[in-house]
Coordinates of C-alpha atoms and ligand atoms in Angstrom, one line a residue:
X1 CA -64.5 132.2 -75.1
X2 CA -66.4 129.0 -74.4
X3 CA -63.9 127.0 -76.4
X4 CA -60.9 128.5 -74.7
X5 CA -62.1 127.7 -71.2
X6 CA -63.0 124.2 -72.2
X7 CA -59.4 123.9 -73.3
X8 CA -58.0 124.8 -69.9
X9 CA -60.2 122.5 -68.0
X10 CA -58.2 119.4 -67.1
X11 CA -60.0 116.2 -68.1
X12 CA -58.4 113.7 -65.7
X13 CA -55.9 110.9 -66.5
X14 CA -54.8 110.8 -70.2
X15 CA -56.0 114.4 -70.4
X16 CA -56.1 115.7 -73.9
X17 CA -55.6 119.3 -73.1
X18 CA -52.7 121.1 -74.9
X19 CA -51.3 122.6 -71.8
X20 CA -50.5 119.1 -70.5
X21 CA -49.2 117.9 -73.8
X22 CA -45.5 117.8 -72.9
X23 CA -45.1 121.0 -74.8
X24 CA -44.8 119.1 -78.1
X25 CA -48.4 119.5 -78.7
X26 CA -49.2 115.8 -78.6
X27 CA -51.7 115.0 -76.0
X28 CA -51.9 111.8 -74.0
X29 CA -48.9 110.4 -75.8
X30 CA -47.6 107.6 -73.6
X31 CA -50.9 107.4 -71.9
X32 CA -52.7 105.6 -74.6
X33 CA -56.3 106.2 -73.5
X34 CA -59.3 106.7 -75.7
X35 CA -58.4 110.3 -75.9
X36 CA -54.8 109.8 -77.2
X37 CA -54.8 112.4 -79.9
X38 CA -52.8 115.0 -81.8
X39 CA -53.7 118.6 -81.1
X40 CA -54.3 120.4 -84.4
X41 CA -55.5 123.8 -83.4
X42 CA -58.4 125.8 -82.1
X43 CA -58.5 129.5 -81.7
X44 CA -61.0 130.8 -79.2
X45 CA -62.9 133.8 -80.4
X46 CA -64.1 133.6 -83.9
X47 CA -63.0 130.0 -84.1
X48 CA -64.4 126.7 -83.1
X49 CA -63.8 124.0 -80.6
X50 CA -60.2 122.7 -80.2
X51 CA -59.5 120.1 -82.9
X52 CA -57.7 116.9 -82.4
X53 CA -57.0 113.9 -84.5
X54 CA -57.7 110.8 -82.5
X55 CA -54.7 108.4 -82.9
X56 CA -57.0 105.4 -83.1
X57 CA -58.5 106.9 -86.2
X58 CA -55.1 107.8 -87.7
X59 CA -55.5 104.9 -90.1
X60 CA -58.8 106.2 -91.4
X61 CA -56.9 108.4 -93.7
X62 CA -57.0 112.1 -94.3
X63 CA -57.0 115.1 -96.6
X64 CA -55.1 118.3 -96.5
X65 CA -56.3 120.7 -99.2
X66 CA -56.1 124.3 -100.0
X67 CA -54.8 126.9 -102.5
X68 CA -51.1 127.6 -102.8
X69 CA -49.6 129.3 -99.8
X70 CA -52.5 128.7 -97.4
X71 CA -50.7 126.5 -94.9
X72 CA -50.8 122.9 -96.2
X73 CA -47.2 122.1 -95.6
X74 CA -47.2 123.5 -92.1
X75 CA -50.3 121.4 -91.4
X76 CA -48.5 118.3 -92.7
X77 CA -45.6 119.2 -90.5
X78 CA -47.6 119.5 -87.3
X79 CA -49.5 116.3 -88.0
X80 CA -46.2 114.5 -88.6
X81 CA -44.8 116.0 -85.4
X82 CA -47.9 114.7 -83.5
X83 CA -47.6 111.2 -84.9
X84 CA -43.9 111.0 -84.3
X85 CA -44.2 112.2 -80.7
X86 CA -46.9 109.5 -80.2
X87 CA -44.4 106.9 -81.4
X88 CA -45.8 106.5 -84.9
X89 CA -43.3 106.5 -87.8
X90 CA -44.2 108.7 -90.7
X91 CA -43.3 108.8 -94.4
X92 CA -43.5 111.9 -96.5
X93 CA -42.2 113.3 -99.8
X94 CA -40.7 116.7 -99.5
X95 CA -41.7 118.4 -102.7
X96 CA -40.4 121.9 -102.1
X97 CA -37.6 121.0 -99.8
X98 CA -39.2 122.8 -96.8
X99 CA -39.9 119.8 -94.6
X100 CA -36.3 119.0 -93.5
X101 CA -37.0 121.5 -90.7
X102 CA -38.6 118.6 -88.8
X103 CA -35.1 117.5 -87.9
X104 CA -34.3 120.7 -85.9
X105 CA -36.1 122.4 -83.1
X106 CA -37.7 125.7 -83.7
X107 CA -36.0 128.4 -81.8
X108 CA -36.4 131.8 -80.0
X109 CA -34.3 133.2 -82.7
X110 CA -36.8 132.1 -85.3
X111 CA -38.0 135.0 -87.3
X112 CA -41.6 134.0 -86.9
X113 CA -41.3 133.6 -83.2
X114 CA -43.6 136.5 -82.5
X115 CA -46.5 135.4 -84.6
X116 CA -46.0 131.8 -83.4
X117 CA -46.3 132.9 -79.8
X118 CA -49.3 135.0 -80.6
X119 CA -51.0 132.2 -82.4
X120 CA -50.1 129.7 -79.6
X121 CA -51.6 132.1 -77.0
X122 CA -54.8 132.3 -79.0
X123 CA -55.3 128.6 -79.1
X124 CA -54.1 128.0 -75.6
X125 CA -51.0 126.1 -76.5
X126 CA -47.8 126.3 -74.5
X127 CA -45.5 126.0 -77.5
X128 CA -42.3 124.1 -76.8
X129 CA -39.6 123.7 -79.4
X130 CA -38.2 120.3 -80.2
X131 CA -36.6 118.3 -83.0
X132 CA -37.9 115.0 -84.4
X133 CA -35.8 112.0 -85.5
X134 CA -35.6 112.2 -89.3
X135 CA -34.3 109.8 -91.9
X136 CA -33.6 111.4 -95.3
X137 CA -34.2 109.4 -98.5
X138 CA -33.5 110.2 -102.1
X139 CA -34.2 108.3 -105.2
X140 CA -31.1 109.9 -106.7
X141 CA -29.0 109.2 -103.6
X142 CA -28.0 112.9 -103.3
X143 CA -29.9 114.4 -100.4
X144 CA -30.6 111.2 -98.6
X145 CA -30.1 107.5 -98.4
X146 CA -30.7 105.9 -101.8
X147 CA -34.0 104.2 -102.1
X148 CA -34.4 101.4 -104.6
X149 CA -36.9 98.9 -105.8
X150 CA -36.3 95.9 -108.0
X151 CA -38.0 95.8 -111.4
X152 CA -39.8 92.7 -110.4
X153 CA -41.2 94.4 -107.3
X154 CA -42.4 97.2 -109.4
X155 CA -44.3 94.8 -111.7
X156 CA -45.7 95.3 -115.2
X157 CA -48.7 97.4 -114.4
X158 CA -46.9 100.1 -112.5
X159 CA -43.9 100.0 -114.8
X160 CA -46.3 100.5 -117.8
X161 CA -47.7 103.5 -116.1
X162 CA -44.3 104.8 -115.4
X163 CA -43.2 104.3 -119.0
X164 CA -46.6 105.6 -120.3
X165 CA -47.0 102.5 -122.5
X166 CA -49.8 101.7 -124.8
X167 CA -51.9 98.6 -124.2
X168 CA -50.1 96.4 -126.7
X169 CA -46.8 97.5 -125.3
X170 CA -48.0 96.7 -121.8
X171 CA -49.0 93.3 -123.2
X172 CA -45.3 92.8 -124.2
X173 CA -44.1 93.8 -120.8
X174 CA -46.5 91.3 -119.2
X175 CA -45.0 88.6 -121.4
X176 CA -41.5 89.8 -120.3
X177 CA -42.4 89.4 -116.7
X178 CA -44.0 86.0 -117.2
X179 CA -41.0 84.8 -119.1
X180 CA -38.6 86.0 -116.5
X181 CA -40.7 84.2 -113.9
X182 CA -40.8 80.9 -115.8
X183 CA -37.2 81.0 -116.9
X184 CA -35.8 81.9 -113.5
X185 CA -34.4 85.2 -114.7
X186 CA -34.6 87.7 -111.8
X187 CA -35.4 91.2 -112.9
X188 CA -33.6 93.5 -110.5
X189 CA -32.2 96.5 -112.4
X190 CA -32.7 98.3 -115.6
X191 CA -30.2 96.3 -117.5
X192 CA -31.9 93.0 -116.6
X193 CA -35.1 94.4 -118.3
X194 CA -33.1 95.7 -121.2
X195 CA -31.4 92.3 -121.7
X196 CA -34.6 90.5 -121.5
X197 CA -36.2 92.7 -124.1
X198 CA -33.3 92.1 -126.4
X199 CA -33.7 88.4 -125.8
X200 CA -37.5 88.6 -126.5
X201 CA -36.8 90.6 -129.7
X202 CA -34.4 88.0 -130.9
X203 CA -36.7 85.2 -130.1
X204 CA -40.0 86.9 -131.0
X205 CA -41.2 84.2 -133.1
X206 CA -40.8 81.3 -130.6
X207 CA -42.2 83.5 -127.8
X208 CA -45.2 84.7 -129.9
X209 CA -46.1 81.1 -130.5
X210 CA -46.5 80.5 -126.8
X211 CA -47.7 83.9 -125.4
X212 CA -49.4 85.5 -128.3
X213 CA -48.0 88.0 -130.7
X214 CA -45.0 90.0 -129.4
X215 CA -44.5 92.8 -132.0
X216 CA -40.9 93.9 -132.4
X217 CA -42.2 97.4 -132.8
X218 CA -43.6 97.3 -129.3
X219 CA -40.3 96.0 -127.9
X220 CA -38.6 98.9 -129.6
X221 CA -41.0 101.4 -128.2
X222 CA -40.5 100.0 -124.6
X223 CA -36.7 100.2 -125.1
X224 CA -37.0 103.8 -126.2
X225 CA -39.2 104.6 -123.2
X226 CA -36.6 103.0 -120.9
X227 CA -34.0 105.2 -122.4
X228 CA -36.0 108.2 -121.6
X229 CA -36.5 107.1 -118.0
X230 CA -32.7 106.4 -117.8
X231 CA -32.0 110.0 -119.1
X232 CA -34.3 111.3 -116.3
X233 CA -32.2 109.4 -113.8
X234 CA -35.0 106.9 -113.2
X235 CA -32.6 103.9 -113.6
X236 CA -31.3 104.7 -110.2
X237 CA -34.6 103.6 -108.7
X238 CA -34.0 100.0 -109.9
X239 CA -31.6 97.7 -108.2
X240 CA -30.4 96.3 -105.0
X241 CA -30.2 96.7 -102.0
X242 CA -33.9 97.3 -102.4
X243 CA -35.6 99.3 -99.7
X244 CA -36.4 97.3 -96.6
X245 CA -39.8 98.5 -95.5
X246 CA -38.9 97.9 -91.8
X247 CA -36.5 100.8 -92.2
X248 CA -39.4 103.1 -92.7
X249 CA -41.0 101.9 -89.5
X250 CA -38.4 102.7 -86.9
X251 CA -38.9 104.3 -83.5
X252 CA -36.0 106.0 -81.8
X253 CA -34.6 105.4 -78.3
X254 CA -36.9 108.0 -76.8
X255 CA -40.0 106.3 -78.3
X256 CA -40.5 108.9 -81.1
X257 CA -41.5 107.6 -84.5
X258 CA -38.9 108.3 -87.1
X259 CA -40.0 110.8 -89.8
X260 CA -38.9 109.6 -93.2
X261 CA -38.5 112.4 -95.6
X262 CA -38.1 111.6 -99.3
X263 CA -36.4 114.4 -101.3
X264 CA -38.8 115.1 -104.0
X265 CA -37.8 118.5 -105.4
X266 CA -35.8 117.0 -108.3
X267 CA -38.1 114.0 -108.5
X268 CA -41.0 116.4 -109.3
X269 CA -39.4 117.0 -112.7
X270 CA -40.6 113.5 -113.5
X271 CA -44.1 113.5 -112.0
X272 CA -44.8 110.0 -113.3
X273 CA -41.8 108.6 -111.6
X274 CA -42.8 110.4 -108.4
X275 CA -46.4 109.2 -108.4
X276 CA -45.5 105.7 -109.5
X277 CA -42.9 105.3 -106.9
X278 CA -45.1 106.4 -104.0
X279 CA -47.9 104.2 -105.3
X280 CA -45.4 101.3 -105.4
X281 CA -44.4 102.0 -101.8
X282 CA -48.0 102.0 -100.7
X283 CA -48.7 98.8 -102.4
X284 CA -45.6 97.2 -100.9
X285 CA -46.7 98.3 -97.5
X286 CA -50.0 96.8 -98.1
X287 CA -48.5 93.5 -99.3
X288 CA -45.9 93.2 -96.6
X289 CA -47.6 94.3 -93.4
X290 CA -49.8 92.0 -91.3
X291 CA -53.4 92.6 -90.6
X292 CA -53.8 94.5 -87.3
X293 CA -57.5 95.4 -87.4
X294 CA -58.1 98.6 -85.5
X295 CA -54.9 99.5 -83.7
X296 CA -54.9 102.1 -80.9
X297 CA -52.5 104.1 -83.1
X298 CA -51.3 103.7 -86.6
X299 CA -48.2 101.6 -87.5
X300 CA -47.2 104.1 -90.1
X301 CA -48.6 107.3 -91.6
X302 CA -48.0 108.1 -95.2
X303 CA -48.3 111.6 -96.5
X304 CA -48.9 111.8 -100.2
X305 CA -48.1 115.4 -101.3
X306 CA -49.2 116.6 -104.7
X307 CA -51.6 113.8 -104.8
X308 CA -53.3 115.0 -108.0
X309 CA -50.3 113.7 -109.9
X310 CA -51.4 110.2 -109.0
X311 CA -54.8 110.7 -110.6
X312 CA -54.0 113.0 -113.5
X313 CA -55.1 111.1 -116.6
X314 CA -54.7 107.9 -114.8
X315 CA -56.6 105.0 -116.4
X316 CA -59.7 103.8 -114.6
X317 CA -58.1 100.5 -113.8
X318 CA -55.3 102.3 -111.9
X319 CA -57.7 104.6 -110.0
X320 CA -59.7 101.6 -108.9
X321 CA -56.5 99.9 -107.7
X322 CA -55.6 103.0 -105.7
X323 CA -59.1 103.0 -104.2
X324 CA -58.6 99.4 -103.3
X325 CA -55.2 99.9 -101.7
X326 CA -56.5 102.8 -99.7
X327 CA -59.4 100.8 -98.4
X328 CA -57.5 97.7 -97.6
X329 CA -54.3 99.2 -96.1
X330 CA -56.3 100.6 -93.3
X331 CA -56.5 97.3 -91.6
X332 CA -52.7 97.0 -91.8
X333 CA -52.6 100.1 -89.6
X334 CA -51.4 102.5 -92.3
X335 CA -53.0 105.9 -92.5
X336 CA -52.7 107.8 -95.8
X337 CA -53.1 111.5 -96.0
X338 CA -53.5 113.1 -99.4
X339 CA -52.3 116.6 -99.9
X340 CA -53.5 118.5 -102.8
X341 CA -54.7 122.0 -103.8
X342 CA -58.2 121.1 -104.7
X343 CA -60.2 118.2 -103.2
X344 CA -61.8 117.8 -106.6
X345 CA -58.5 116.4 -107.7
X346 CA -59.1 113.3 -105.7
X347 CA -61.6 110.8 -107.2
X348 CA -64.8 110.6 -105.2
X349 CA -64.4 107.0 -104.1
X350 CA -61.1 107.9 -102.5
X351 CA -62.3 111.2 -101.1
X352 CA -65.1 109.4 -99.4
X353 CA -62.5 107.3 -97.5
X354 CA -60.6 110.3 -96.0
X355 CA -61.9 110.6 -92.5
X356 CA -59.7 113.4 -91.1
X357 CA -59.8 116.7 -93.0
X358 CA -58.1 120.0 -93.0
X359 CA -59.4 122.3 -95.7
X360 CA -57.4 125.5 -96.1
X361 CA -58.7 128.3 -98.1
X362 CA -59.9 127.7 -101.6
X363 CA -60.1 130.6 -104.1
X364 CA -63.2 131.0 -106.1
X365 CA -62.4 133.0 -109.2
X366 CA -63.9 131.0 -112.0
X367 CA -67.2 129.2 -112.3
X368 CA -65.4 125.9 -112.0
X369 CA -63.7 127.2 -108.8
X370 CA -67.1 128.0 -107.4
X371 CA -68.4 124.6 -108.3
X372 CA -65.4 122.9 -106.7
X373 CA -65.8 125.1 -103.6
X374 CA -69.4 124.2 -103.2
X375 CA -68.6 120.5 -103.7
X376 CA -65.8 120.7 -101.1
X377 CA -68.2 122.4 -98.6
X378 CA -70.9 119.8 -99.1
X379 CA -68.6 117.0 -97.9
X380 CA -68.6 118.4 -94.3
X381 CA -71.1 118.0 -91.5
X382 CA -72.5 121.5 -91.3
X383 CA -72.0 123.8 -88.3
X384 CA -75.0 125.9 -87.5
X385 CA -72.7 128.8 -86.5
X386 CA -71.4 129.4 -90.0
X387 CA -71.7 128.7 -93.6
X388 CA -69.0 126.1 -94.6
X389 CA -68.6 127.4 -98.1
X390 CA -68.0 131.0 -97.0
X391 CA -65.6 129.8 -94.3
X392 CA -63.5 127.8 -96.8
X393 CA -63.3 130.9 -99.0
X394 CA -62.5 133.3 -96.1
X395 CA -60.0 131.5 -93.8
X396 CA -56.6 133.1 -93.6
X397 CA -53.1 131.5 -93.9
X398 CA -52.6 128.8 -91.4
X399 CA -56.3 128.6 -90.7
X400 CA -58.6 125.9 -92.0
X401 CA -62.0 124.4 -91.9
X402 CA -61.5 121.1 -90.2
X403 CA -63.3 117.9 -89.3
X404 CA -61.9 114.8 -87.6
X405 CA -63.4 111.5 -86.8
X406 CA -64.8 111.4 -83.3
X407 CA -65.7 108.5 -81.1
X408 CA -67.4 105.7 -83.0
X409 CA -65.7 107.0 -86.1
X410 CA -68.3 109.7 -86.9
X411 CA -67.0 112.8 -88.7
X412 CA -67.0 115.8 -86.3
X413 CA -69.0 118.9 -87.1
X414 CA -67.0 121.2 -89.2
X415 CA -65.0 123.9 -87.3
X416 CA -63.1 126.9 -88.2
X417 CA -59.6 126.4 -86.8
X418 CA -56.5 128.3 -86.3
X419 CA -53.8 125.6 -86.9
X420 CA -51.1 125.3 -84.3
X421 CA -47.6 126.3 -85.1
X422 CA -44.9 123.6 -85.4
X423 CA -42.5 122.7 -82.6
X424 CA -39.8 122.0 -85.1
X425 CA -38.1 124.5 -87.4
X426 CA -40.2 126.1 -90.2
X427 CA -38.4 125.8 -93.5
X428 CA -35.3 123.7 -94.4
X429 CA -32.3 122.9 -92.3
X430 CA -28.9 123.8 -93.6
X431 CA -27.0 121.2 -95.6
X432 CA -24.3 120.6 -92.9
X433 CA -27.0 119.5 -90.3
X434 CA -28.6 117.4 -93.0
X435 CA -25.3 115.6 -93.7
X436 CA -24.8 115.1 -90.0
X437 CA -28.2 113.6 -89.5
X438 CA -27.6 111.3 -92.4
X439 CA -24.4 110.0 -90.8
X440 CA -26.2 109.4 -87.5
X441 CA -29.2 107.7 -89.2
X442 CA -29.8 104.0 -88.3
X443 CA -29.6 103.1 -91.9
X444 CA -26.3 104.9 -92.6
X445 CA -24.2 102.8 -94.9
X446 CA -26.9 100.2 -95.6
X447 CA -28.0 101.4 -99.0
X448 CA -25.0 103.5 -100.1
X449 CA -23.5 100.9 -102.5
X450 CA -25.3 99.2 -105.3
X451 CA -25.0 95.4 -105.2
X452 CA -25.2 93.9 -108.6
X453 CA -25.9 90.2 -108.0
X454 CA -26.5 87.6 -110.7
X455 CA -29.8 88.3 -112.4
X456 CA -31.5 88.2 -115.8
X457 CA -28.7 90.2 -117.5
X458 CA -25.9 88.0 -116.2
X459 CA -27.9 84.8 -116.7
X460 CA -28.8 85.5 -120.2
X461 CA -25.2 86.4 -120.9
X462 CA -24.0 83.2 -119.3
X463 CA -26.4 81.2 -121.3
X464 CA -25.3 82.8 -124.5
X465 CA -21.7 82.1 -123.6
X466 CA -22.4 78.5 -122.8
X467 CA -24.2 78.0 -126.0
X468 CA -21.4 79.6 -127.9
X469 CA -18.8 77.3 -126.2
X470 CA -20.9 74.3 -127.1
X471 CA -21.1 75.4 -130.6
X472 CA -17.4 76.0 -130.7
X473 CA -16.7 72.5 -129.2
X474 CA -18.9 70.7 -131.6
X475 CA -17.1 72.4 -134.5
X476 CA -13.7 72.0 -133.0
X477 CA -12.4 68.9 -134.9
X478 CA -12.7 70.4 -138.4
X479 CA -11.8 73.8 -137.1
X480 CA -8.5 72.9 -135.4
X481 CA -6.1 73.4 -138.2
X482 CA -7.6 76.6 -139.3
X483 CA -7.4 78.0 -135.8
X484 CA -3.7 77.5 -135.7
X485 CA -3.1 79.3 -138.9
X486 CA -5.6 82.1 -138.5
X487 CA -5.1 84.9 -136.0
X488 CA -8.1 86.2 -134.2
X489 CA -10.2 88.1 -136.7
X490 CA -11.5 91.1 -134.9
X491 CA -13.1 92.6 -137.9
X492 CA -15.2 89.5 -138.3
X493 CA -16.1 89.4 -134.7
X494 CA -17.1 93.1 -134.7
X495 CA -19.2 92.5 -137.7
X496 CA -21.0 89.7 -135.9
X497 CA -21.6 92.0 -133.0
X498 CA -23.4 94.5 -135.1
X499 CA -25.5 92.3 -137.3
X500 CA -27.7 91.0 -134.6
X501 CA -28.9 87.5 -135.2
X502 CA -28.1 87.3 -138.9
X503 CA -24.6 85.9 -138.5
X504 CA -26.1 83.0 -136.5
X505 CA -28.2 82.0 -139.5
X506 CA -25.2 82.3 -141.8
X507 CA -23.2 80.0 -139.6
X508 CA -25.3 77.1 -140.7
X509 CA -23.8 77.4 -144.2
X510 CA -20.5 79.2 -143.5
X511 CA -17.5 76.9 -144.0
X512 CA -15.5 78.3 -141.0
X513 CA -17.6 79.6 -138.2
X514 CA -15.9 81.4 -135.4
X515 CA -16.2 80.9 -131.7
X516 CA -17.3 84.5 -131.2
X517 CA -21.0 83.7 -130.8
X518 CA -20.8 84.1 -127.1
X519 CA -20.4 87.8 -127.0
X520 CA -22.8 89.5 -124.8
X521 CA -24.3 91.5 -127.7
X522 CA -25.6 88.3 -129.3
X523 CA -27.6 87.4 -126.3
X524 CA -30.4 85.1 -127.3
X525 CA -29.3 84.2 -130.8
X526 CA -27.1 81.3 -129.6
X527 CA -29.8 79.6 -127.6
X528 CA -32.9 80.4 -129.5
X529 CA -33.3 76.7 -130.2
X530 CA -32.7 75.5 -126.7
X531 CA -35.1 78.1 -125.5
X532 CA -37.8 76.9 -127.9
X533 CA -37.3 73.4 -126.4
X534 CA -37.6 74.7 -122.9
X535 CA -41.0 76.4 -123.6
X536 CA -43.6 74.4 -122.0
X537 CA -41.5 73.5 -119.0
X538 CA -41.8 75.7 -116.0
X539 CA -38.2 75.8 -114.8
X540 CA -37.9 79.1 -113.0
X541 CA -38.8 79.9 -109.5
X542 CA -41.3 82.7 -109.1
X543 CA -39.2 85.8 -109.1
X544 CA -42.0 88.3 -109.3
X545 CA -43.2 89.3 -105.9
X546 CA -46.8 88.8 -104.7
X547 CA -48.1 92.2 -104.4
X548 CA -48.1 93.1 -107.9
X549 CA -49.8 89.8 -108.4
X550 CA -52.7 90.5 -106.1
X551 CA -53.2 94.1 -106.8
X552 CA -51.1 95.6 -109.5
X553 CA -49.9 92.7 -111.5
X554 CA -53.1 91.6 -113.0
X555 CA -56.1 93.5 -114.1
Ligands
ATP601 N1 -50.1 126.6 -88.7 C1 -49.3 127.7 -88.9 N2 -48.6 128.3 -88.0 C2 -47.8 129.3 -88.2 N3 -47.6 129.8 -89.4 C3 -48.2 129.2 -90.5 C4 -49.1 128.1 -90.3 N4 -49.5 127.7 -91.4 C5 -48.9 128.5 -92.4 N5 -48.1 129.4 -91.8 C6 -47.3 130.4 -92.5 O1 -47.7 130.5 -93.9 C7 -46.7 130.1 -94.8 C8 -47.2 129.3 -95.9 O2 -47.6 128.0 -95.5 P1 -47.3 126.7 -96.2 O3 -45.9 126.7 -96.8 O4 -47.7 125.6 -95.3 O5 -48.3 126.8 -97.4 P2 -48.7 125.7 -98.6 O6 -50.2 125.6 -98.6 O7 -48.0 124.5 -98.3 O8 -48.1 126.4 -99.8 P3 -47.7 125.8 -101.2 O9 -49.0 125.4 -101.9 O10 -47.0 126.9 -101.9 O11 -46.8 124.6 -100.9 C9 -45.7 129.4 -93.9 O12 -44.4 129.6 -94.3 C10 -45.9 130.1 -92.5 O13 -45.2 131.3 -92.5
MG602 MG1 -46.5 123.5 -99.4

């Protein structure tokens, strides 16, 4: 009972005891003292000391691990509640659709009310129900505000990962980005990239001379991969208005950080898209946010659920970039919490950076399970009162072995902890409330409609049209009589449309060329020569954003 009584003892101003936590379970919120922290749990008899996550170490990252059904999602929920209540905006992907409950208060009518109260009593928490301000996002624009990125922002490295390209294909994509950059062809949406690839295909020879071999087979392969992505609905991710990161960092009128929830149930059908998108978001945050050193609370906390997807057969180069992003983003005040079943899924270099840990039960059926369990246990500072390995195997649902960074950033001794119940609703909210919250959201209407401004596709098309007009004008004098007599020859034009660049070559010898060269489908052919002349002159402004330059754009 020692732990329990310690709980109840007031600790002066900025007290971090749960009974004074405004009922929401966040202690000291508003009184930002050294002790400002999120109450995670405790438990009294059979459990350890009360556990709290110090807000000033919220940017030292974290891990929530455990077998299926052991309580990871609820732990994520209570941490998100804690950050939000402390004025820290949060971003999370809702993989199973059970996190929308953050937008509604838990209630007496709640079916788990009894166990919740029992649990609260055990850990000395006066549970008060409350809702948190939520913003729903959805790559597919169905269950939340659409979230988009431009192709240029995504950059060749992440895009290659997304499309599962081979190295030579990635090489071609790099050339495409470089070319877009130098030629002033903004890559915003999928059709920009597609048009650029067509252009590169049609001018492969001239482009290869400058940038090294661009194999048409590789171009074809990329085009096919883009088609697959399009069929999966991935095209929706690309375009404008692109996500304004400031919209993820909002605080509501009462000072609570907004909880951004990305619908990820459908997204999980394309694990690559899911992982790449979240990684992109992290890298954008890294690139965009200013250095803040060690803030007294994080600027944003990012929960990366199903984190193993990020690392599953990821090339070494990518893992080291993730490791780099995780290390550097800390000083931007962003905390990243990885959620995964098995901590062994997270590469060691990254695992070593995760200061705040909640380890729910791990099963140990196979020899590999046992090895993983042992490894997981060894990463904690031992507690003389129990064996960590045994505890990780034995803890029940909603219980965990925990360790949080203490003052001076030293990991606390491992404790066996009964995790507090959430203040918000457990499980999803109904669609009507979701729709209502979306209407009331501060970004309502901002992202709903796609804006298709002039970019690579339109520019390439315009160039082709202009080249065609020039050609037609040059040929006009000898063509004039013929044009009067001859009606538009659609058959001929259609033939030109389908024969790619060949008709262009034929025109050199054909007695009566037609002015149909400007059709969008013959992009590139009409100005291959002018393009060749332009090579060597850097005309375009840099359209590819920095981030991918410093971290993901180059190897
Ligand atoms: N801290 C808690 N307080 C009260 N109940 C809890 C707590 N943690 C877990 N539970 C109960 O256990 C159930 C399963 O927890 P949860 O959904 O968090 O597991 P999970 O590890 O995320 O599972 P999965 O791997 O299937 O996603 C919850 O629906 C809830 O009933
Ligand atoms: Mg879960």
